[in-house]
Coordinates of C-alpha atoms in Angstrom, one line a residue:
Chain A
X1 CA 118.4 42.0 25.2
X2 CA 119.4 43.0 28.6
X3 CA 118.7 41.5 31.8
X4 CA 115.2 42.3 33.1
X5 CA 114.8 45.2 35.5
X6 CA 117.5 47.5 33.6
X7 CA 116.0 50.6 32.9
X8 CA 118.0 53.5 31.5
X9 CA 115.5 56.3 33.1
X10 CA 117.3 55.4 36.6
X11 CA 120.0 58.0 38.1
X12 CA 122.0 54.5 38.9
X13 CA 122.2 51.8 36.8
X14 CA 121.4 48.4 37.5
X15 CA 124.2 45.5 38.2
X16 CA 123.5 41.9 38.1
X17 CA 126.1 40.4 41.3
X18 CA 127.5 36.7 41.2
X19 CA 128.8 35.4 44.1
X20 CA 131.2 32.6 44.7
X21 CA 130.5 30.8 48.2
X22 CA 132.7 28.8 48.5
X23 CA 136.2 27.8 47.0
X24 CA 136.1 24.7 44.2
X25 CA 132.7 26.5 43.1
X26 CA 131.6 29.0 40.7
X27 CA 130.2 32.2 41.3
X28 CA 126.4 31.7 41.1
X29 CA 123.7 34.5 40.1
X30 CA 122.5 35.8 43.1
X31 CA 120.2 39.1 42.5
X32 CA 120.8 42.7 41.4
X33 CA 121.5 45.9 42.9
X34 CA 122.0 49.9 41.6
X35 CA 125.2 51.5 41.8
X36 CA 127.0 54.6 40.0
X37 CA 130.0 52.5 39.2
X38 CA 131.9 49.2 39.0
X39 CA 133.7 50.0 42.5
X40 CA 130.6 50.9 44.6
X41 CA 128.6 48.2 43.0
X42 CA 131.1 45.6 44.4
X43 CA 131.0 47.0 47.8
X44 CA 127.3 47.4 47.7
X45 CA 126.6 43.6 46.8
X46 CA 129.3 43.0 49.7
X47 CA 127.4 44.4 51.8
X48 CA 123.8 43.8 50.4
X49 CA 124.4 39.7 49.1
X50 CA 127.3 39.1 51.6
X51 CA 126.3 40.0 55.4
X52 CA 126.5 36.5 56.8
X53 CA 129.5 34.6 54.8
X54 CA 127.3 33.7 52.1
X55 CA 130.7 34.5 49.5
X56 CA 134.8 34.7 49.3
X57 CA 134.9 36.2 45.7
X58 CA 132.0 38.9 43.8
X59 CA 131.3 39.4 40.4
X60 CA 129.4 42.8 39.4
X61 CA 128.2 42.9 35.6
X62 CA 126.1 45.8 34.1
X63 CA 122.4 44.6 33.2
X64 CA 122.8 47.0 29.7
X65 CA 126.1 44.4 28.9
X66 CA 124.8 41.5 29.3
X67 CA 122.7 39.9 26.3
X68 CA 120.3 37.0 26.5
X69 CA 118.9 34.6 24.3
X70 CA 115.6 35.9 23.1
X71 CA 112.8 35.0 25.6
X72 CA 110.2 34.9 22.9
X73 CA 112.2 32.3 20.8
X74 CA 112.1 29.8 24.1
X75 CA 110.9 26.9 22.6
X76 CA 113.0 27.1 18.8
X77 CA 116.0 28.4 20.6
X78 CA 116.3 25.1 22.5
X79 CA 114.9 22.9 20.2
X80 CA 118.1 20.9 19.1
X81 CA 118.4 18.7 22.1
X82 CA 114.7 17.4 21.7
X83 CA 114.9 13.6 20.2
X84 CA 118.6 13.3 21.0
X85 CA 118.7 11.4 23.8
X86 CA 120.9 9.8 22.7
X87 CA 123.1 12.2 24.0
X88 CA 122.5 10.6 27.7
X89 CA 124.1 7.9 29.2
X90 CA 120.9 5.9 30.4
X91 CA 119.9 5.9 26.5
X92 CA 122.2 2.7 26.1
X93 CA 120.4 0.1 27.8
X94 CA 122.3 -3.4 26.4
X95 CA 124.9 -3.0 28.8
X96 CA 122.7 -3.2 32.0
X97 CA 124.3 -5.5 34.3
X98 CA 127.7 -4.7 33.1
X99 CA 129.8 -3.4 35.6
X100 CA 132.0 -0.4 35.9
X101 CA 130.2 1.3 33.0
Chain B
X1 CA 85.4 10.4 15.2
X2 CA 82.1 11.4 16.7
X3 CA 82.6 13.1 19.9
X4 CA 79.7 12.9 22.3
X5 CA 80.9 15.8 23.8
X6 CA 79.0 18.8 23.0
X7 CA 81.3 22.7 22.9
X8 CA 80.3 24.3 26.0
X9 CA 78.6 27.4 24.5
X10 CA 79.5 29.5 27.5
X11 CA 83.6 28.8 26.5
X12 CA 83.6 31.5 24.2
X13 CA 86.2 33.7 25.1
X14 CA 89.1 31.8 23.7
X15 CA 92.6 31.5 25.4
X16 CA 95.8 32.6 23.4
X17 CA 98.6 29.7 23.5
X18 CA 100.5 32.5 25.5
X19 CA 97.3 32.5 28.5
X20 CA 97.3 28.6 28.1
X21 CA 101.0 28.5 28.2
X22 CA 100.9 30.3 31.7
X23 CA 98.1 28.5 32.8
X24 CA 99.2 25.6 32.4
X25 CA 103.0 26.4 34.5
X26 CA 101.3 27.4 37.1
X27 CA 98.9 24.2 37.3
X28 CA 102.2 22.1 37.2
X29 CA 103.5 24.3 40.3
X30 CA 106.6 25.6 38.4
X31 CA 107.2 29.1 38.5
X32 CA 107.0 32.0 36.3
X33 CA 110.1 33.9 35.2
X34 CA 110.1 38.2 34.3
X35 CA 109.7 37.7 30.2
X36 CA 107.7 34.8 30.6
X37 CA 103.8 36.1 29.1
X38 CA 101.5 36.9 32.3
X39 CA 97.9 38.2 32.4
X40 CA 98.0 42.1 32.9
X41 CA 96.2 41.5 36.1
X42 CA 99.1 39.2 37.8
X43 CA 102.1 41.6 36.5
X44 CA 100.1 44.6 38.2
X45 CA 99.3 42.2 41.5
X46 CA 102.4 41.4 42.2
X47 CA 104.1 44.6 41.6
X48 CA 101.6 45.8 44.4
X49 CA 102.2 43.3 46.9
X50 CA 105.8 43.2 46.0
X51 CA 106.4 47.2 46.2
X52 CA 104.2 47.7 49.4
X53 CA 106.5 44.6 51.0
X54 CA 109.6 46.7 49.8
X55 CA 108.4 49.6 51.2
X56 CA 107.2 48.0 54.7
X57 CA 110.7 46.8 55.1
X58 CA 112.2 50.3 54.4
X59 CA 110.3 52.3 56.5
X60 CA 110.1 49.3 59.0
X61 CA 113.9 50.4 59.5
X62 CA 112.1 53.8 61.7
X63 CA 110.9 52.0 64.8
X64 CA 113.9 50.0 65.4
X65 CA 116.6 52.9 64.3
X66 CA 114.7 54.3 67.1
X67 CA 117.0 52.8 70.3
X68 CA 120.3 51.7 68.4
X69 CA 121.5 55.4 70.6
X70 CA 120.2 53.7 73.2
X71 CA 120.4 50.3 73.5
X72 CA 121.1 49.1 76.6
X73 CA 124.7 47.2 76.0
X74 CA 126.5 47.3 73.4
X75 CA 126.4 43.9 72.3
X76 CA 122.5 44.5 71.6
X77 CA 123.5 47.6 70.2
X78 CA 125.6 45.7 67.9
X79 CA 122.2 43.2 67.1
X80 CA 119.9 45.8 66.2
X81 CA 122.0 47.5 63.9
X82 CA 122.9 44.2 62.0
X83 CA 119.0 43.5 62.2
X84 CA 118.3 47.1 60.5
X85 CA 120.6 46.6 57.9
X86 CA 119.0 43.2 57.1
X87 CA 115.4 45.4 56.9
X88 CA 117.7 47.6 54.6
X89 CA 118.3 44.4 52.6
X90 CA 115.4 43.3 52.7
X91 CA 114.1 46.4 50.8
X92 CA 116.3 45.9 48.3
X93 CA 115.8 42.7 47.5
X94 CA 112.1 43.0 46.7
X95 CA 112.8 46.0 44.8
X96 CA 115.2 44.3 42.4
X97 CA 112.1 41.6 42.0
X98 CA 109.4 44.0 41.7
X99 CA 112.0 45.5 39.2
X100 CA 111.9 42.4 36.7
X101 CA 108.5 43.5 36.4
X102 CA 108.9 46.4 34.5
X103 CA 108.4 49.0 37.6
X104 CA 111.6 51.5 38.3
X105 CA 113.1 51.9 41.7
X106 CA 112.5 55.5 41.0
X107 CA 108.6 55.3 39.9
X108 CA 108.4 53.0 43.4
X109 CA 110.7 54.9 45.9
X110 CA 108.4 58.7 44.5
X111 CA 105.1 56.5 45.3
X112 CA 106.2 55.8 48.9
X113 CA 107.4 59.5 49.5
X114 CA 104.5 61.2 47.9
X115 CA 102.3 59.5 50.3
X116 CA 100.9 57.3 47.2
X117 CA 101.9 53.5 48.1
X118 CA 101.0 51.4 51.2
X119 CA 103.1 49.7 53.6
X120 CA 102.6 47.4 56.2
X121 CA 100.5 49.7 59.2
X122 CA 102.2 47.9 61.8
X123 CA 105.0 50.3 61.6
X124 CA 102.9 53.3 62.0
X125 CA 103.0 52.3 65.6
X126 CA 105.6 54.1 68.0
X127 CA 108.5 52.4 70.3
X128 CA 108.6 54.1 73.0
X129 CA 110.3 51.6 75.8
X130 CA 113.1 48.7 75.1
X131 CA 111.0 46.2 75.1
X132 CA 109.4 47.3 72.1
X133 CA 112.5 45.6 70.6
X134 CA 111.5 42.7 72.1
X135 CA 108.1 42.7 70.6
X136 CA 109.0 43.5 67.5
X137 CA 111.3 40.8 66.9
X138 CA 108.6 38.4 69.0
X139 CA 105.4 39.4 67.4
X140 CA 105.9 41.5 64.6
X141 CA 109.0 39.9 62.8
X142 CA 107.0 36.7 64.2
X143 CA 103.9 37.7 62.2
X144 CA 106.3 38.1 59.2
X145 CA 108.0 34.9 59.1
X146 CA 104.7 33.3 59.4
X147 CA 102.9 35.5 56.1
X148 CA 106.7 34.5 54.2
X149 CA 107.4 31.2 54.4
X150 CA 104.8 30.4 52.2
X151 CA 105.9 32.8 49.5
X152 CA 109.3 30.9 49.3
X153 CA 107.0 29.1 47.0
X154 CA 105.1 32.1 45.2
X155 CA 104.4 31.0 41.5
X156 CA 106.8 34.5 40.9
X157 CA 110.4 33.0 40.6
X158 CA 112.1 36.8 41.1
X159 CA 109.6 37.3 44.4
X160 CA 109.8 33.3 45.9
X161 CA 113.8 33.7 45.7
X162 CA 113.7 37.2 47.1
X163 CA 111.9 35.5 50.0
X164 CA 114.1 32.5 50.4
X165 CA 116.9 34.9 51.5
X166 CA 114.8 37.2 53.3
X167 CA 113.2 34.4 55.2
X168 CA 116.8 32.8 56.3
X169 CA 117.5 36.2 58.1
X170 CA 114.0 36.9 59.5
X171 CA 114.8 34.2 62.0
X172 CA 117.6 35.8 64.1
X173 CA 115.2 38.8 64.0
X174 CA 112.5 36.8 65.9
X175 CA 115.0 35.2 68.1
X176 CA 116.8 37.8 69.2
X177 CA 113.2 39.6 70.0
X178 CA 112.2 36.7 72.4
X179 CA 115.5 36.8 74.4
X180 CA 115.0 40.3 75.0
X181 CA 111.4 39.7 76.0
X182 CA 112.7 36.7 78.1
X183 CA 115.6 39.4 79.9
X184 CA 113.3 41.2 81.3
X185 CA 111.0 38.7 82.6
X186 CA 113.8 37.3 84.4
X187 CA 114.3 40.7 85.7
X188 CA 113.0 43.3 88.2
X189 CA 109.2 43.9 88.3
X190 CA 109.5 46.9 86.5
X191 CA 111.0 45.4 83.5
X192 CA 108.6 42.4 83.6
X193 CA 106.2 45.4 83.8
X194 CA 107.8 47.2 80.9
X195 CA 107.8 43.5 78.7
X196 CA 104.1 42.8 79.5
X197 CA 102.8 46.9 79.1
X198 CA 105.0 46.2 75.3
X199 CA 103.0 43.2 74.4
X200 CA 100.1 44.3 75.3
X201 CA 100.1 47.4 72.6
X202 CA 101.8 45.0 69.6
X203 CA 99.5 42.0 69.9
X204 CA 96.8 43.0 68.1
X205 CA 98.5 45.2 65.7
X206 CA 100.4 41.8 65.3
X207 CA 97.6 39.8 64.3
X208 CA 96.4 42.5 62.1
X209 CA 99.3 42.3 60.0
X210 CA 97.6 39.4 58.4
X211 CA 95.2 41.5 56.5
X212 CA 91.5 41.7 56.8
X213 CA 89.5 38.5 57.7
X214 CA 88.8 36.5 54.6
X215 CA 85.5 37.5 53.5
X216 CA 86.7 40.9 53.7
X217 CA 89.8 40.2 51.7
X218 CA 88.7 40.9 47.8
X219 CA 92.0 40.2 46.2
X220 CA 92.6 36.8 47.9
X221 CA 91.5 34.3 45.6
X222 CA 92.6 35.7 42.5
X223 CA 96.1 35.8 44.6
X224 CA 95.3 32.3 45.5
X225 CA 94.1 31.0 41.9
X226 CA 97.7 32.4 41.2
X227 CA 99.4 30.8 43.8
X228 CA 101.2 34.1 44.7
X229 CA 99.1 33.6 47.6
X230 CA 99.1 29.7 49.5
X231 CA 97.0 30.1 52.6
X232 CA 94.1 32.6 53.7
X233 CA 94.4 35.7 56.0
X234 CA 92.7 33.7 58.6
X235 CA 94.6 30.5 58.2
X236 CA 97.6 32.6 58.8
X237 CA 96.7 34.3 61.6
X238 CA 95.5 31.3 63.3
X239 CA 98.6 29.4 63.0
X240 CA 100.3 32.2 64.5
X241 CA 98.4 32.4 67.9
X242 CA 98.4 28.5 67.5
X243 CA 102.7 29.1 68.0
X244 CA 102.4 31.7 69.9
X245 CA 100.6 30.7 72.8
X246 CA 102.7 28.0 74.1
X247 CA 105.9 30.8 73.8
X248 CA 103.8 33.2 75.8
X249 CA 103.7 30.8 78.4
X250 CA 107.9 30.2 78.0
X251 CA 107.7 34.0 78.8
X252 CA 105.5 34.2 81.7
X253 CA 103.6 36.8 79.8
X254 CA 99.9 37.4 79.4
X255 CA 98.4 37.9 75.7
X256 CA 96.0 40.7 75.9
X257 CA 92.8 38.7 75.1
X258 CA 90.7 37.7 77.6
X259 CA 88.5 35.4 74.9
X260 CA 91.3 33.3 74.2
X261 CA 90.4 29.9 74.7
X262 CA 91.4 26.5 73.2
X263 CA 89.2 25.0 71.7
X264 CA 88.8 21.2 71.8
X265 CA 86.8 20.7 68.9
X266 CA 89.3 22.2 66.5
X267 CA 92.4 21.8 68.7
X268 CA 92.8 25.4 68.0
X269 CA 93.2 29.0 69.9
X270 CA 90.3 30.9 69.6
X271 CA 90.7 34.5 69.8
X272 CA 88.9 37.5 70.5
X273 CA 87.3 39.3 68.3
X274 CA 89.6 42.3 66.4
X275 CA 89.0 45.9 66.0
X276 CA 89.3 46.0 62.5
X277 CA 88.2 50.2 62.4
X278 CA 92.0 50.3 64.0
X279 CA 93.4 49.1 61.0
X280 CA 91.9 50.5 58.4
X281 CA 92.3 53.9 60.3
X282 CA 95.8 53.1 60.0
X283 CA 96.0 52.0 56.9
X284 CA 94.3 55.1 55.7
X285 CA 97.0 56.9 56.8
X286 CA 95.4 57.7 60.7
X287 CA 97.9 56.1 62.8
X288 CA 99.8 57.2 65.7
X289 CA 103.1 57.7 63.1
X290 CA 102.0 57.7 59.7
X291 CA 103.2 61.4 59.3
X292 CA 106.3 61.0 60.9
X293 CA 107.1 57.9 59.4
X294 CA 106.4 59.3 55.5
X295 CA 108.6 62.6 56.6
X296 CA 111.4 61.2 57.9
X297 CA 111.5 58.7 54.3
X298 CA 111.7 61.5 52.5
X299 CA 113.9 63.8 54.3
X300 CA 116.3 60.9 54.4
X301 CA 115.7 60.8 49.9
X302 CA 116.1 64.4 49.7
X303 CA 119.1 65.0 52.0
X304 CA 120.8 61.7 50.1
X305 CA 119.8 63.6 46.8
X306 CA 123.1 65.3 46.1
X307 CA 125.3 62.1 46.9
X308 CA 122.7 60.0 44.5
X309 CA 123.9 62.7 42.2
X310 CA 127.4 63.7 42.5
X311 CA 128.3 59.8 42.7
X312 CA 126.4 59.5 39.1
X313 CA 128.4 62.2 37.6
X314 CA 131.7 61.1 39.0
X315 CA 131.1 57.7 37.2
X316 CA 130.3 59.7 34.1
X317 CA 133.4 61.7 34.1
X318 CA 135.4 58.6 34.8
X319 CA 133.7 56.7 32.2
X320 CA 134.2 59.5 30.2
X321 CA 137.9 59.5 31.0
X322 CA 138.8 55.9 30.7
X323 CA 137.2 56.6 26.4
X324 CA 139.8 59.4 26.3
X325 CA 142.3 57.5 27.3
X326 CA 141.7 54.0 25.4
X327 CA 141.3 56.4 22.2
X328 CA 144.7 58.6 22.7

């Protein structure tokens, strides 16, 4: 499934942009845009996500290639990790008072 | 168990685990995301507000594009065209969230050109001085701020985002619109004339941009119950000429209403009483510019019609191309 907002009736398809603010950080989902092609989509989001500094590096991906875990399956989908706590630091509570750890 | 309870026999519509679901996120304040479940009735709401507030920043572009030719200095030149390219932004932004809703920027951008979809009626009103610029940014982009902050927080996640950003930038736009105010009361007496002449046609339009007093407001508390909408018409506007008062006075410049009074009881301004048959004149489509406004939209679509298209069919060939060549 495609991000939401893609529709293939539009003359322009739809991009989803990711913009990097800074360096040391990744580039972050930051909204969507239409654009013929890869080229004009980057200089669009430049100029539509970018007008104040907000990025040093874009990403542009089409909405029809990206695929998504299937929103009706929410709860199943990301079952796994329920119960496992386990899996946390704070689950291991003899060592309180210990230091360094 | 016995339960002393008894079924409420009126309860007899039952709710779906999707309803309850949705219910239940937006009594815990989190937000709602686009393929989330959501009552037919809050898809279609927001996709109303969220278009029309799309399409009042689009054509909101017209009264400002107005005097970029002439600005009076080239560094203000240089601020209004970065502040119509944010209202271009703007746009954008709340199309791509109306968008997650299932409407088309196509289905929305024909509304708005055919005459079908509303937009804000304040820009229906014409600009025909500099200070105008000043007001806008003071009172009009004022008004805004004061309608948006709270729908940072709409129960929408898409919408609340889109008005995170759009809130940032709506600051400089009020800013910059007092300091133009504030040149030219520190000027001749022709341009305090021009600055006072300005605010006195955009107040009121101003205040109307809050909507219709509550009990005249039917979509409010379903908006409300929602949480798309935090605070009332009235609450809104009031806490505007709460802030704007004291700025006036920063200004040396008299609001046009000769009722306003503070009022010690409720520590708040009282205002006059508005002439409501104004807006909805302008809102059905009566205004000084609603013509204009409407034409120029969709000359400016239909003159960009063959650059929409020829930049489609270039991508297609090159598309196309880039196969060929992967396959050979």
């Amino acid at each position: 499934m495609t991000t939401p907002g893609d529709s293939a009736a539009e003359i322009w398809p739809l991009w989803e942009v990711f913009v990097r603010s800074n360096r040391g950080l990744s580039h972050v989902h930051v909204g969507s845009l239409h654009a013929p092609d890869g080229t004009l989509a980057v200089r669009n989001a430049r100029d539509l996500y970018t007008r104040r500094s907000e990025g040093v590096s874009v990403w542009v991906v089409p909405a029809s290639a990206i695929t998504t875990s299937d929103p009706d399956a929410k709860g199943a989908f990301f079952e796994s990790p329920a119960g496992k706590n386990y899996r946390h630091a704070n689950y291991y509570s003899k060592s309180e008072g210990v230091k360094h750890l | 168990m016995t339960s002393t309870i008894t079924p409420d026999p009126s309860a007899s519509a039952v709710i779906s685990v999707e309803e309850q679901h949705f219910n239940d996120l937006i009594d815990a304040d989190s937000r709602i995301e686009p393929r989330d479940w959501m009552p037919e009735g809050y898809r279609k709401s927001l996709v109303r507000q969220i278009s029309q507030h799309a399409h009042s920043e689009i054509i909101g572009m017209q009264p400002e594009s107005n005097w970029i030719t002439r600005a009076p200095s080239l560094k203000r030149k240089a601020i209004l065209m970065a502040k119509v390219q944010d209202e271009a932004g703007h746009g954008l932004y709340l199309y791509s969230a109306a968008q997650t809703l299932g409407a088309t920027r196509d289905d929305m951008t024909d509304a708005l050109i055919a005459g079908k979809a509303r937009y804000s009626s304040i820009f229906n009103y014409p600009t025909p001085s500099w200070a105008d610029m000043g007001s806008i940014g003071w009172l009009v982009d004022g008004a805004a701020i004061c309608n948006q902050v709270p729908l940072c927080r709409a129960s929408y996640g898409p919408y609340g985002r889109a008005m995170v950003r759009i809130c940032k930038e709506e600051s400089f736009h009020q800013r910059q619109g007092f300091e133009i105010l504030l040149e030219l009361m520190q000027g001749t007496e022709e341009q305090r004339q021009m600055a006072q002449d300005s605010v006195n046609r955009w107040y009121w339009p101003a205040l109307m941009m809050f909507g219709p007093p509550d009990d005249d407001s039917p979509n409010s508390a379903q908006s409300m119950a929602w949480k798309i909408k935090r605070h009332s018409n009235d609450e809104l506007r009031q806490r505007f000429v709460n802030m704007l008062v004291p700025q006036a006075a920063v200004l040396g410049i008299t609001l046009p209403d000769p009722e306003l009074h503070f009022n010690e009881d409720t520590q708040q301004w009282d205002l006059g009483v508005i002439d409501w048959t104004e807006f909805h004149e302008v809102l059905a489509g009566r205004g000084p510019n609603n013509a204009q406004r409407l034409q120029r939209r969709r000359d400016a679509h239909d003159n960009g019609a063959w650059v929409r298209e020829a930049a489609a069919a270039y991508a297609r060939k090159q598309s196309a191309r880039t196969k060929e060549m992967a396959a050979s």
